[in-house]
XYZ file of C-alpha atoms in Angstrom:
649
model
C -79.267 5.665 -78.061
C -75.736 4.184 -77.683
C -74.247 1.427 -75.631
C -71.626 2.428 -73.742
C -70.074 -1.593 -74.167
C -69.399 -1.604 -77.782
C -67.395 1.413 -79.287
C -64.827 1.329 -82.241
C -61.184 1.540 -80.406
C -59.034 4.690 -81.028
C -55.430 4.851 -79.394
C -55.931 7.127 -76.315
C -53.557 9.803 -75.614
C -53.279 9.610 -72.085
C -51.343 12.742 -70.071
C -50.317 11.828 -66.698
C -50.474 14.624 -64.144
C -49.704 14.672 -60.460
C -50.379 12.275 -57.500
C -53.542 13.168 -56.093
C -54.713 11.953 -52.804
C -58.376 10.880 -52.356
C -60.026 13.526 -50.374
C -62.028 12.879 -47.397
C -64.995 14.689 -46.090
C -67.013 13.723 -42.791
C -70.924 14.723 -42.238
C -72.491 14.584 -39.264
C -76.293 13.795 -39.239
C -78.428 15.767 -36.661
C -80.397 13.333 -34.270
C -83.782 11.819 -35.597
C -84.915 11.003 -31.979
C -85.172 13.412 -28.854
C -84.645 10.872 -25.795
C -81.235 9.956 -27.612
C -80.328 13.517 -28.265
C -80.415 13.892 -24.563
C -77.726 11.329 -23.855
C -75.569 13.328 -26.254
C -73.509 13.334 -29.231
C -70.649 10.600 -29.322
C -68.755 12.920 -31.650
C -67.851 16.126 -31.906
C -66.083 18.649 -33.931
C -62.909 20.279 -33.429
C -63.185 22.619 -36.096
C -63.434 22.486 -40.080
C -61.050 19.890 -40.207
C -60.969 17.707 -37.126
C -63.231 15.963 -34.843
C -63.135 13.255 -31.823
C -64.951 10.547 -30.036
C -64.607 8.490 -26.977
C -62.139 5.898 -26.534
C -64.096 2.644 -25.816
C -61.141 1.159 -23.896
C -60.805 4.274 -21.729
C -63.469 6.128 -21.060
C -61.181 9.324 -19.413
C -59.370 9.406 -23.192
C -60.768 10.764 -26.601
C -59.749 9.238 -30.040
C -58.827 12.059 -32.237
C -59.258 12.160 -35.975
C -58.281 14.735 -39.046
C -59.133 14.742 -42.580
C -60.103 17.092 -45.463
C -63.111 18.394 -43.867
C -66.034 18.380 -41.180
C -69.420 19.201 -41.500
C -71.929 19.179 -38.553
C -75.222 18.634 -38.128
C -75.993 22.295 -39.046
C -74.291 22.023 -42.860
C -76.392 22.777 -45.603
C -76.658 20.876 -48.745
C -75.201 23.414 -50.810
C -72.060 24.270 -48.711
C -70.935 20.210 -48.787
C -71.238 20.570 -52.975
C -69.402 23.915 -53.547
C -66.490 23.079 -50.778
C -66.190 19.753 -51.986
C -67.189 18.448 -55.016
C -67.723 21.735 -57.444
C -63.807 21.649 -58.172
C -64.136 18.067 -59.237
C -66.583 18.877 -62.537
C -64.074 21.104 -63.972
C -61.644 17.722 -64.486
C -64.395 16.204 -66.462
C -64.771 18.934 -68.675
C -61.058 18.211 -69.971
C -61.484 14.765 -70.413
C -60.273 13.504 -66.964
C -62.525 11.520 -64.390
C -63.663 12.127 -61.171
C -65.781 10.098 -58.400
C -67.738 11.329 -55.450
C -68.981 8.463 -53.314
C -70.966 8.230 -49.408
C -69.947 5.263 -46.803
C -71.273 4.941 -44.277
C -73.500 2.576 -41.816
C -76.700 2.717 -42.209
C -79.283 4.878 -41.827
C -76.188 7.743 -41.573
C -77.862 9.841 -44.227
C -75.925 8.544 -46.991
C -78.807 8.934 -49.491
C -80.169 11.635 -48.436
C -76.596 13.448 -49.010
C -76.302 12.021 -52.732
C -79.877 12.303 -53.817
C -81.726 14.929 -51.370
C -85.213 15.979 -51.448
C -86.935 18.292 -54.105
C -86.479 21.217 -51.811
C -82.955 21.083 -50.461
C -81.297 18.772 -53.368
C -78.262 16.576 -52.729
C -75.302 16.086 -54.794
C -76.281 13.851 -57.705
C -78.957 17.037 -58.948
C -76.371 19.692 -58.294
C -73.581 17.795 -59.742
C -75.549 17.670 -63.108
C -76.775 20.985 -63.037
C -73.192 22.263 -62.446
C -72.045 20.232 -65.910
C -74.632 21.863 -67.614
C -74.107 24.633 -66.596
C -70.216 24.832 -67.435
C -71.036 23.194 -70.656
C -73.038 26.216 -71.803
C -70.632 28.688 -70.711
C -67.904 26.915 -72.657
C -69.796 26.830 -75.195
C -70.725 30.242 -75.406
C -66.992 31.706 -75.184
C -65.283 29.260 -77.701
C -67.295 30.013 -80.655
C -68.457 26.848 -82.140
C -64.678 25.343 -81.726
C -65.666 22.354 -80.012
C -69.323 20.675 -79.367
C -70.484 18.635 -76.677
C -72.302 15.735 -76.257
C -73.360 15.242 -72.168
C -74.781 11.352 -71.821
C -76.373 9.721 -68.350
C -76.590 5.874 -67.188
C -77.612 4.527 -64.022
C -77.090 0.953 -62.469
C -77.338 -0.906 -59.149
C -75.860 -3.591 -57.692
C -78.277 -5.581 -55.509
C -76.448 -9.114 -54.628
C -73.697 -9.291 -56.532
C -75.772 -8.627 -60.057
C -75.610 -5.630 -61.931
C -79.080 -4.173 -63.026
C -79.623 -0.939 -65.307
C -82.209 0.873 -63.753
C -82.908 3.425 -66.571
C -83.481 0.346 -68.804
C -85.138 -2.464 -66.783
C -83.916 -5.815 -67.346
C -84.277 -9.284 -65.985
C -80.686 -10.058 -66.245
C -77.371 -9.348 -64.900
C -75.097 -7.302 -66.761
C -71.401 -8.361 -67.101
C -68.477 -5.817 -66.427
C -65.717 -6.083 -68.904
C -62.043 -4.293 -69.527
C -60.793 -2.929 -72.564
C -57.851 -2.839 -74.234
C -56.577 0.080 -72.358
C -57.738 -1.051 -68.857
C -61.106 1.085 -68.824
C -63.950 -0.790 -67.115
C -67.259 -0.715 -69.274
C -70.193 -2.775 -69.204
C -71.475 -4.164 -72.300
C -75.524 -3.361 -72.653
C -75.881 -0.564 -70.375
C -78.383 1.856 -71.570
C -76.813 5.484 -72.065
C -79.340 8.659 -72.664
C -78.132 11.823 -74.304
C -79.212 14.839 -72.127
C -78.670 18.659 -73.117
C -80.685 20.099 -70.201
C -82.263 19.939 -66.713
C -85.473 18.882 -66.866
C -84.133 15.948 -69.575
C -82.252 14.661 -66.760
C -85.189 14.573 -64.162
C -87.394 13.185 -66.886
C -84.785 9.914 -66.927
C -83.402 10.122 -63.245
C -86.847 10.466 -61.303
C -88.260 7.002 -62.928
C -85.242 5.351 -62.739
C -84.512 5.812 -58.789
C -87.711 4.455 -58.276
C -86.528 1.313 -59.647
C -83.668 0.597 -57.181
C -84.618 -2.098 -54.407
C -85.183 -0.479 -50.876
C -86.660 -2.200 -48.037
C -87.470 -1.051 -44.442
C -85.411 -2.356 -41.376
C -85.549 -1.587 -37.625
C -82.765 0.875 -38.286
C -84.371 2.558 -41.245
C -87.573 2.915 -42.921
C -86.310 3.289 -46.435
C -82.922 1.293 -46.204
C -81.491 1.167 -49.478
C -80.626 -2.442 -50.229
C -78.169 -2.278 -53.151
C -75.072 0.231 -54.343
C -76.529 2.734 -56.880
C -73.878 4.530 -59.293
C -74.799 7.178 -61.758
C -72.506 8.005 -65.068
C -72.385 11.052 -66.800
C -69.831 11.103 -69.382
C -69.015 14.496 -71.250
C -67.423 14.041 -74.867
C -65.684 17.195 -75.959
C -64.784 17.141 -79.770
C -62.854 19.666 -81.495
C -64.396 20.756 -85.146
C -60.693 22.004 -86.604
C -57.456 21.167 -86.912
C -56.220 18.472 -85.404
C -59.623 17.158 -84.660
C -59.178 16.464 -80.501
C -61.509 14.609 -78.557
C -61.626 14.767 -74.833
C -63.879 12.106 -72.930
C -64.397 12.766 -69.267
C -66.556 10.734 -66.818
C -68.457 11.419 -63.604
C -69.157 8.339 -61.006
C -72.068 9.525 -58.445
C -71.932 6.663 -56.255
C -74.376 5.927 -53.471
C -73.534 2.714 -50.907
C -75.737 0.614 -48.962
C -74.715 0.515 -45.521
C -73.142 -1.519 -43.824
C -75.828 -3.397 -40.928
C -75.291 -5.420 -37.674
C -78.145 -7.812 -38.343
C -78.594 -8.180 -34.217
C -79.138 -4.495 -34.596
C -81.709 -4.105 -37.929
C -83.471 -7.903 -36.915
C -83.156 -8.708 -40.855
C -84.397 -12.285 -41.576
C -85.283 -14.225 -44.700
C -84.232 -11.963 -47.571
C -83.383 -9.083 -45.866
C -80.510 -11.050 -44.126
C -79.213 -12.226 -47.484
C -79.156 -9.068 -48.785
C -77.509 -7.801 -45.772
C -74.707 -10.415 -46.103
C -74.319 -9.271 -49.991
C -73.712 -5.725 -48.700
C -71.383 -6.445 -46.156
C -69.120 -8.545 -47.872
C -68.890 -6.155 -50.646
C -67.753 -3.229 -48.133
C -65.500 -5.878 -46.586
C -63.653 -6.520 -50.037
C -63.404 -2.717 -50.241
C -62.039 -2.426 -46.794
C -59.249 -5.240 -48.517
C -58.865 -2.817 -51.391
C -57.815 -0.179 -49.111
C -55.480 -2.084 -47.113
C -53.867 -3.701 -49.610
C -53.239 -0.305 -51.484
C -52.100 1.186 -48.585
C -49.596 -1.591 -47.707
C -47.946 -1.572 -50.840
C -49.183 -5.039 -52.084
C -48.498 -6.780 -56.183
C -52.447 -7.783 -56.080
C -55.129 -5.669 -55.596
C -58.315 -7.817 -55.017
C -60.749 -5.530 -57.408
C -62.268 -8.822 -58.969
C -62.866 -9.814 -55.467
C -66.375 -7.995 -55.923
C -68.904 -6.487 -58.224
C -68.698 -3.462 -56.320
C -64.743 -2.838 -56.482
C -64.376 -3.545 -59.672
C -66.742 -0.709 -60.813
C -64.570 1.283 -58.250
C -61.162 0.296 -59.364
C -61.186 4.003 -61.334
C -61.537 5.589 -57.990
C -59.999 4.022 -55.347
C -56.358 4.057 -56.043
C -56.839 4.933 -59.674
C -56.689 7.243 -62.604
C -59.625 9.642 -61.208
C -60.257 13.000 -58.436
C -61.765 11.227 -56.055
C -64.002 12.713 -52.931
C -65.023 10.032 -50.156
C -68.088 11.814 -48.163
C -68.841 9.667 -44.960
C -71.787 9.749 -42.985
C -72.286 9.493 -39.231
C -75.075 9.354 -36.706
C -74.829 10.741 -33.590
C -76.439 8.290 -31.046
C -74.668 6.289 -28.412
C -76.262 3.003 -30.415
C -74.315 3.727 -33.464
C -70.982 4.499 -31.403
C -69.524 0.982 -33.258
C -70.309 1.577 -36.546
C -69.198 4.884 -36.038
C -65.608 4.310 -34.788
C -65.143 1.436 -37.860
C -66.330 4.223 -40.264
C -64.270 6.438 -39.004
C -61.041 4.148 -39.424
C -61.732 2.983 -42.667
C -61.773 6.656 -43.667
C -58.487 7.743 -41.792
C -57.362 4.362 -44.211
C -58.721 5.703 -47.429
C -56.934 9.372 -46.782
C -54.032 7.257 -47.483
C -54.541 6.673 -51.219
C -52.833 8.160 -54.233
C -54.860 8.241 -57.172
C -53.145 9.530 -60.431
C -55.234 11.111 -62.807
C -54.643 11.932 -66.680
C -56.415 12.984 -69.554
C -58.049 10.617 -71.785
C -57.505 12.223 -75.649
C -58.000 10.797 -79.029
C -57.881 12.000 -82.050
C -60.792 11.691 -84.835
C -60.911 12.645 -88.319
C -62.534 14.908 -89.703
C -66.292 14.362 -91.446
C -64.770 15.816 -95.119
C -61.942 12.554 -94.456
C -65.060 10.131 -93.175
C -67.344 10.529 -96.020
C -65.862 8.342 -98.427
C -67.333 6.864 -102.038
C -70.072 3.697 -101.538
C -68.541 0.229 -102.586
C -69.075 -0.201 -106.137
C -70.893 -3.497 -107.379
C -68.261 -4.759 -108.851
C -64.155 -4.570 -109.240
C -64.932 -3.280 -112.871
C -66.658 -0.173 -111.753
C -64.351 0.926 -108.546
C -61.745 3.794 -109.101
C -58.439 4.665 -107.860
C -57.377 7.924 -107.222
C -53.664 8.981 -105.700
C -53.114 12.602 -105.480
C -49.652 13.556 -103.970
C -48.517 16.067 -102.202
C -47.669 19.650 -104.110
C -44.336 19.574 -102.532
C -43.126 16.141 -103.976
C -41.798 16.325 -107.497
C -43.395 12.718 -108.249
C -46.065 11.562 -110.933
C -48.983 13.497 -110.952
C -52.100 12.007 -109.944
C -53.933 9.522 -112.218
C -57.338 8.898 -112.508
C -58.348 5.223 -114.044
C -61.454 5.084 -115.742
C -63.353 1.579 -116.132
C -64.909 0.322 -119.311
C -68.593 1.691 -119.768
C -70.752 -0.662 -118.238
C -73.779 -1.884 -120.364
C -77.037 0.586 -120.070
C -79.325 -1.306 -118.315
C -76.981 -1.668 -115.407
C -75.594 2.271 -115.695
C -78.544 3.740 -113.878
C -78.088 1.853 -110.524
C -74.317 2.713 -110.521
C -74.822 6.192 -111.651
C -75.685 7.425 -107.886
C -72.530 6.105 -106.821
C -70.221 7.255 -109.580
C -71.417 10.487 -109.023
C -70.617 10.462 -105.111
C -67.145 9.320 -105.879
C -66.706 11.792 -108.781
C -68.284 14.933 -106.743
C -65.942 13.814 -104.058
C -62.998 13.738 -106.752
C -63.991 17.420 -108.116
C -63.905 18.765 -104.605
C -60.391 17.124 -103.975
C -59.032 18.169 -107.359
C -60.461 21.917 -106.560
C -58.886 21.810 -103.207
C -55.581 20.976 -104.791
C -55.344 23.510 -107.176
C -56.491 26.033 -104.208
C -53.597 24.758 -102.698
C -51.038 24.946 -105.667
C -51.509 28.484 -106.298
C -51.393 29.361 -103.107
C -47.976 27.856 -102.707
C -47.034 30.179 -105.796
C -48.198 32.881 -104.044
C -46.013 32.348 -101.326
C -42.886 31.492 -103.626
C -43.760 34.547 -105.677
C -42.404 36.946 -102.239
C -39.508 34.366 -100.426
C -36.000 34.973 -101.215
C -34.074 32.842 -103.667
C -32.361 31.050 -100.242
C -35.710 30.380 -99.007
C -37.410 29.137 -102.518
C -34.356 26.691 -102.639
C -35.002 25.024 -99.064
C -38.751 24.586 -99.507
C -38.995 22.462 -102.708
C -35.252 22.228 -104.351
C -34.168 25.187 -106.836
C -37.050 28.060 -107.348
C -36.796 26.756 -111.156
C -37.718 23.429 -110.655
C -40.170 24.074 -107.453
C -42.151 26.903 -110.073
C -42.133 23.947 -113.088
C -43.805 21.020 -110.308
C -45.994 23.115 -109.081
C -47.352 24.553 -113.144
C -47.061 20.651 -113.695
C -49.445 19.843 -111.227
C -51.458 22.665 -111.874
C -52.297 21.739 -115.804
C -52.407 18.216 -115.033
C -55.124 18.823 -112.250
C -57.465 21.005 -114.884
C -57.134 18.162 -117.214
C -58.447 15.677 -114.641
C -61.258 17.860 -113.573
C -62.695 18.418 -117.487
C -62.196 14.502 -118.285
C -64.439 13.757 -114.879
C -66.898 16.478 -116.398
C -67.213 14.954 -119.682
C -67.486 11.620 -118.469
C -70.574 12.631 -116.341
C -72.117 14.139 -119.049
C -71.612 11.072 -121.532
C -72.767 8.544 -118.882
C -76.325 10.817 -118.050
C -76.260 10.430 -122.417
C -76.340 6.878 -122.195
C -79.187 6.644 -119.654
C -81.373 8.831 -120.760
C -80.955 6.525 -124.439
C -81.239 3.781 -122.519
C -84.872 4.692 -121.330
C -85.667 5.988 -124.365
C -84.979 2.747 -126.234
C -86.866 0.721 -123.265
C -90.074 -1.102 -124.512
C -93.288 -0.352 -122.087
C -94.181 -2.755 -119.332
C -97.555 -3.240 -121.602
C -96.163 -4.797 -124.183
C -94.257 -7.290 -121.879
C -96.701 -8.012 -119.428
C -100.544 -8.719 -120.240
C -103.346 -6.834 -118.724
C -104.321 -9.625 -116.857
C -101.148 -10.394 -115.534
C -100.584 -6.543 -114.871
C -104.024 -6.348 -112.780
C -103.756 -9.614 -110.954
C -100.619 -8.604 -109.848
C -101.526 -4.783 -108.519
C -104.500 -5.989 -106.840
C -103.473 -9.110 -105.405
C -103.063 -7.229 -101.955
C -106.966 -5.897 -102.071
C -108.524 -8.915 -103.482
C -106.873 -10.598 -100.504
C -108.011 -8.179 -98.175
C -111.390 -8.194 -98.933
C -111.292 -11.650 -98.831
C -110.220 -11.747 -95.336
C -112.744 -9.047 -94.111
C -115.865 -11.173 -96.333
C -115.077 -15.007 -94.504
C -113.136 -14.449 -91.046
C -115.243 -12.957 -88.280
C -114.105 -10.335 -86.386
C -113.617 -10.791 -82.376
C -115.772 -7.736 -80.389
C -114.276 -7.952 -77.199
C -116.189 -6.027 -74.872
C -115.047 -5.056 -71.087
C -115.180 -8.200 -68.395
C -117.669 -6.099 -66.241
C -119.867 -4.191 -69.288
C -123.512 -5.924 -69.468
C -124.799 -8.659 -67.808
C -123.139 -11.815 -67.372
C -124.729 -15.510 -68.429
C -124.878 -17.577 -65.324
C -123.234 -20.400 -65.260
C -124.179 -23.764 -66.521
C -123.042 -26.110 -63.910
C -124.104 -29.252 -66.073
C -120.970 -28.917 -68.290
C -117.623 -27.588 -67.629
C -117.280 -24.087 -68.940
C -113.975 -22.645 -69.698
C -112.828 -19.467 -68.454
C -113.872 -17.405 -71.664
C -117.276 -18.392 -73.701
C -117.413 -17.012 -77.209
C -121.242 -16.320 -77.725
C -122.423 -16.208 -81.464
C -124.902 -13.350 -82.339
C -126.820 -13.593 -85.620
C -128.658 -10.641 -86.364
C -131.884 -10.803 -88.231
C -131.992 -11.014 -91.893
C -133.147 -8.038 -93.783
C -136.154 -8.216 -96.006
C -133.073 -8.185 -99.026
C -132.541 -11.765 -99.777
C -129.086 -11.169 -101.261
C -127.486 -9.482 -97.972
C -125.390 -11.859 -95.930
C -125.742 -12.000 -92.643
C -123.185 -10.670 -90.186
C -121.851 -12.779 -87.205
C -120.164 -10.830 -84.451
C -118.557 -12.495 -81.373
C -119.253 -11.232 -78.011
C -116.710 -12.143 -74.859
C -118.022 -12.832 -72.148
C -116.151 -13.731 -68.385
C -117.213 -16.558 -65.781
C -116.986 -14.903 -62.247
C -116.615 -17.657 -60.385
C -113.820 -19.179 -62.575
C -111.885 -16.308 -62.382
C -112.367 -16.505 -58.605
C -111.223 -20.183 -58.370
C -107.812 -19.183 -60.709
C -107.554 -16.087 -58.549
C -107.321 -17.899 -55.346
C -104.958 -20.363 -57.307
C -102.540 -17.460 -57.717
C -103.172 -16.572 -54.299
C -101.989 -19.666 -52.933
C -98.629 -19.800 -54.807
C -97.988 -16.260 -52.982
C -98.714 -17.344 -49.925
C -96.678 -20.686 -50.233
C -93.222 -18.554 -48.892
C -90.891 -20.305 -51.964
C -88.795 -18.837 -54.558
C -89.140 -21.491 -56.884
C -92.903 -21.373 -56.866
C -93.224 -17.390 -57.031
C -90.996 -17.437 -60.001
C -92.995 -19.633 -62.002
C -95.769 -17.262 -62.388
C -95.813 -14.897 -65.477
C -93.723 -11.818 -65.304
C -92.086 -12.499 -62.241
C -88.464 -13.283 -61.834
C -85.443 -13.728 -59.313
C -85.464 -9.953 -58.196
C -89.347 -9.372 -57.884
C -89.821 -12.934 -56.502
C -87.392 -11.624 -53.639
C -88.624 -8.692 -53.537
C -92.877 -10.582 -53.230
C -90.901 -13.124 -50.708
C -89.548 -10.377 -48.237
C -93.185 -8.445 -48.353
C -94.331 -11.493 -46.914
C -91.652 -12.525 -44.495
C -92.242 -8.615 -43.212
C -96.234 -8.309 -43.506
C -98.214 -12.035 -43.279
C -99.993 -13.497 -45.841
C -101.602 -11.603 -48.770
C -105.240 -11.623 -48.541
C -105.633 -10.876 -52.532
C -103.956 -10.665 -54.948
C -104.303 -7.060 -55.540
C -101.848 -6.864 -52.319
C -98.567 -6.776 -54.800
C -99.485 -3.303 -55.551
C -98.416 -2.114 -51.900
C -94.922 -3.551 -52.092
C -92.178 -1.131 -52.200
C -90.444 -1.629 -55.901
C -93.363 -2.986 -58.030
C -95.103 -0.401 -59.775
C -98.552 -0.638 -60.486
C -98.281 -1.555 -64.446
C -95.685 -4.382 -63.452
C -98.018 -5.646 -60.932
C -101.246 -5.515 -63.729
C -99.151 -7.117 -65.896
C -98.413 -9.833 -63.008
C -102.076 -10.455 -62.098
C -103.384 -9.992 -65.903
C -100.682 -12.951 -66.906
C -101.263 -15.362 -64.210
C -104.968 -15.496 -64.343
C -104.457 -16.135 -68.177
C -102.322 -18.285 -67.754
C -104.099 -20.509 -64.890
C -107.293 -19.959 -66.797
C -105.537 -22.055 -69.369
C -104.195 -24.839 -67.192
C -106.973 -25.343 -64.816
């Protein structure tokens, strides 16, 4: 697994191409209630491209609007990908990026048009399945010329705090700039895919994990921005070693939400407030792009900074936003539809992010030798030069017992050398090859007179034999001196005495039996296997009573007993801490929900909202009916905090 944060810098190539405008696509959601679909529609279409709505001021007038395209309520799934995002995966493929994002208020069908259902898939799956796809063709035509590597992360942003959601953890992730103005976030887990059902096996768990909540508005309101990454690396495997890194941004938006309209209190309206102002700050971004402004305000918010790459920057982007029909949404709806006739407006400038690697026959260099005395130094010019030849300088032998450790990595460096030396004389008489059929004019510009040129290169030639048997013999005569070297070794025997020797190879079992003859061994047995003891209400019992079981001695005097331990629960303890935990869900503050085990800021919100919505939990087994926990969080939860008032009470 890599981390997309950290990576060695190489100097990017970048090649600029053409303005590109940020394309905007509007979807129309059919009606999810018959009485309003009786009123009618507050928009309508005016064809593939156009639509219009009634003018609040003037009810006689219609506001007219035009952008990329317009899907009604009748578009399929599968005609909003190929007409307006397929062309965008062919970009990432040569190492440019590309963002396709929904806006829109909520409950507009924003999710539903990114992620989909497992029968009519949105564009997240598709989007995936289309890079795969044109990965394998590409691979299949260009004959093992360049390989692949297709890599997935997935984060939210729930109130201002960046979470990884294919990696849970309980802190906020930080959002950082290199050198050459690329955001990344340092610590965000990345997962190598290569095909479909890799990609479900990550993407299904992790969408699970993003916070939604239900609102008047919406059942299953998403409460935080959800962005998925897939990044293509293209490498080329010959000459002159490109690689092309492209990313794809799938982002999803929480809606924006009149809280007079959704009746959001307690959490829900903070989390409302987070939303809002972060689709206020992008509605700033827009403006202030459009307008011509020195400062952008990207830093202004979690949420624009991740976007800077796609709202008036170096990416394709597609904007696809979602409306609702009904009369109630008719302000949301005209606000939507003006921050998109606003974001039409911007230029984004896409180029293509290349760097060049070396080779692996350049990367694999010799191990660092122990010492100075030991390292070598080899300069081998080039056949064309008429300089010095190249010189190989041989340390003094090292003494024998330390020649076997630094055997392994002479012979790297001096395999490496033969290989060079080999390709070098490849290379020589090849050149005389060539000079054998030029003309005398040509032979003269290449390497000075043919004379001279045919002399450097025989030079070079004799010189490079003469390094390649000297390497030779010095292998051999080094595998001499080690193979003398153990021979003249003394045995360990005669060094060592045999009670040293055997105290010392079974100091490991002697201790081992040892442990398994004195320290008893804890049988812990299931909390509701076998009767319980009652309880003795004359002293104070703990939680957990060790019981000691002797069993009967044999009529063999010289067998020891064995002592077992036997756990056993107290019911009405565990009752009494139970109801303890109970209490500190039921007391409606942050601070005290996260003091209990395993539960932080973002499930303590998450526990303090069920409440707010629901009442009062009756037991503690409630937590497993909140949206967000799963069920091994929530027996980690209840498993932790009975512990752990077990051992405070």
């Amino acid at each position: 697994m890599t981390t997309p944060g950290f990576h060695r810098h190489r100097p990017v190539i970048a090649r600029n191409g053409g303005p590109v405008p940020v394309r905007v696509a509007v979807r129309l959601r059919p009606f999810l209630d018959k009485d309003q679909q009786e009123k009618g529609s507050t928009v309508r279409g005016l064809g593939e491209r156009a639509l219009e709505i009634c003018n609040w001021r003037n009810e006689q007038e219609s506001l007219k609007y035009e952008f990329d395209a317009f899907y009604d309520e009748d578009t399929s799934q599968d005609k909003i990908f190929k007409s307006s995002v397929q062309n965008l995966l062919e970009h990432t493929l040569h190492g440019q990026n590309a963002s396709v994002f929904a806006y829109g208020p909520t409950g507009a069908g924003k999710t539903h048009t990114m992620v989909g259902t497992s029968e009519d898939p949105g564009i997240i799956p598709r989007s995936v399945y289309g890079v795969l796809n044109a990965v394998a063709k590409e691979r299949g035509s260009e004959d093992g010329e360049w390989t692949y590597t297709i890599g997935i992360s997935y984060l939210e942003i729930y109130q201002e705090k960046v979470y990884d959601l294919l990696e849970t953890k309980n802190h906020d992730l930080q959002i950082r700039e290199d050198r050459d103005r690329n955001i990344f976030i340092p610590g965000l887990s990345e997962k190598t895919i290569t095909d479909f059902q890799q990609f479900e096996k990550h993407f299904v768990p992790a969408s699970q994990n993003r916070t939604t909540a239900s609102t008047k508005l919406n059942s299953r309101s998403s409460r935080s921005h959800s962005i998925l990454l897939l990044k293509v690396v293209k490498t080329q495997q010959v000459p002159p070693y490109r690689q092309l890194t492209g990313k794809l941004y799938l982002i999803d938006l929480a809606g924006s939400e009149d809280n007079r309209k959704t009746g959001n209190q307690g959490i829900r309206l903070k989390e409302s407030g987070a939303i809002n102002t972060s689709l206020f700050v992008l509605g700033q971004v827009v403006d202030a792009l459009n307008s011509g402004q020195a400062r952008i305000p990207y830093r202004d918010s979690k949420l624009t900074r991740l976007l800077q790459d796609s709202v008036g920057g170096t990416s394709h982007a597609c904007m696809i936003v979602n409306l609702a029909p009904e009369e109630s949404f008719y302000t949301d709806t005209y606000t939507t539809l003006n921050f998109a006739a606003k974001s039409k407006q911007i230029v984004n400038r896409p180029f293509t992010r290349e760097s060049m690697v070396r080779p692996r026959e350049v990367l694999k260099r010799p191990a660092d030798s122990v010492t100075d005395a030991v390292s070598k130094r080899v300069r081998i010019e080039d056949p064309c030069t008429p300089t010095t030849p190249a010189v190989v300088q041989t340390p003094a032998k090292p003494p024998a017992p330390f020649l076997s450790p630094l055997l392994r990595r002479q012979d790297k460096f001096e395999t490496s050398m033969v290989d060079r030396l080999e390709k070098l004389e490849t290379a020589i008489l090849a050149r005389m090859r060539r000079e054998s059929v030029l003309t005398t004019a040509n032979r003269a510009s290449v390497c000075g007179t043919p004379g001279q040129s045919r002399e450097v290169l025989l030079q070079k030639l004799e010189d490079s034999r003469k390094q390649l048997r000297e390497l030779k013999e010095q292998q051999e005569q080094q595998k001499a001196a080690v193979d003398t070297s153990k021979e003249n070794e003394p045995p360990m025997s005669m060094n060592l005495t045999s009670d040293v020797l055997f105290k010392h190879s079974t100091s490991f079992i002697r201790r081992k039996k040892a442990a398994d003859s004195k320290k008893p061994k804890a049988v812990v047995s299931p909390v509701r296997a076998g009767p319980l003891k009652p309880l003795n209400l004359d002293q104070e019992s703990p939680d957990v009573q060790f019981v000691r079981i002797i069993k009967p001695k044999d009529t063999v005097q010289t067998k020891k007993e064995e002592v077992k331990w036997q756990l056993e629960s107290n019911p009405e303890l565990q009752e009494k801490h139970a109801a303890g935990v109970l209490e500190v869900l039921n007391s409606g503050k942050l601070k005290k929900l996260t003091s209990l085990q395993c539960v932080g800021d973002k499930r303590a919100r998450l526990i303090l909202g069920w409440w707010q919505m629901n009442g009062p939990f009756k037991q503690v087994e409630d937590l497993k009916t909140i949206p967000g926990l799963p069920s091994k969080t929530v027996d980690n939860i209840i498993k932790g905090n009975l512990l752990c008032f077990g051992l405070t009470s």
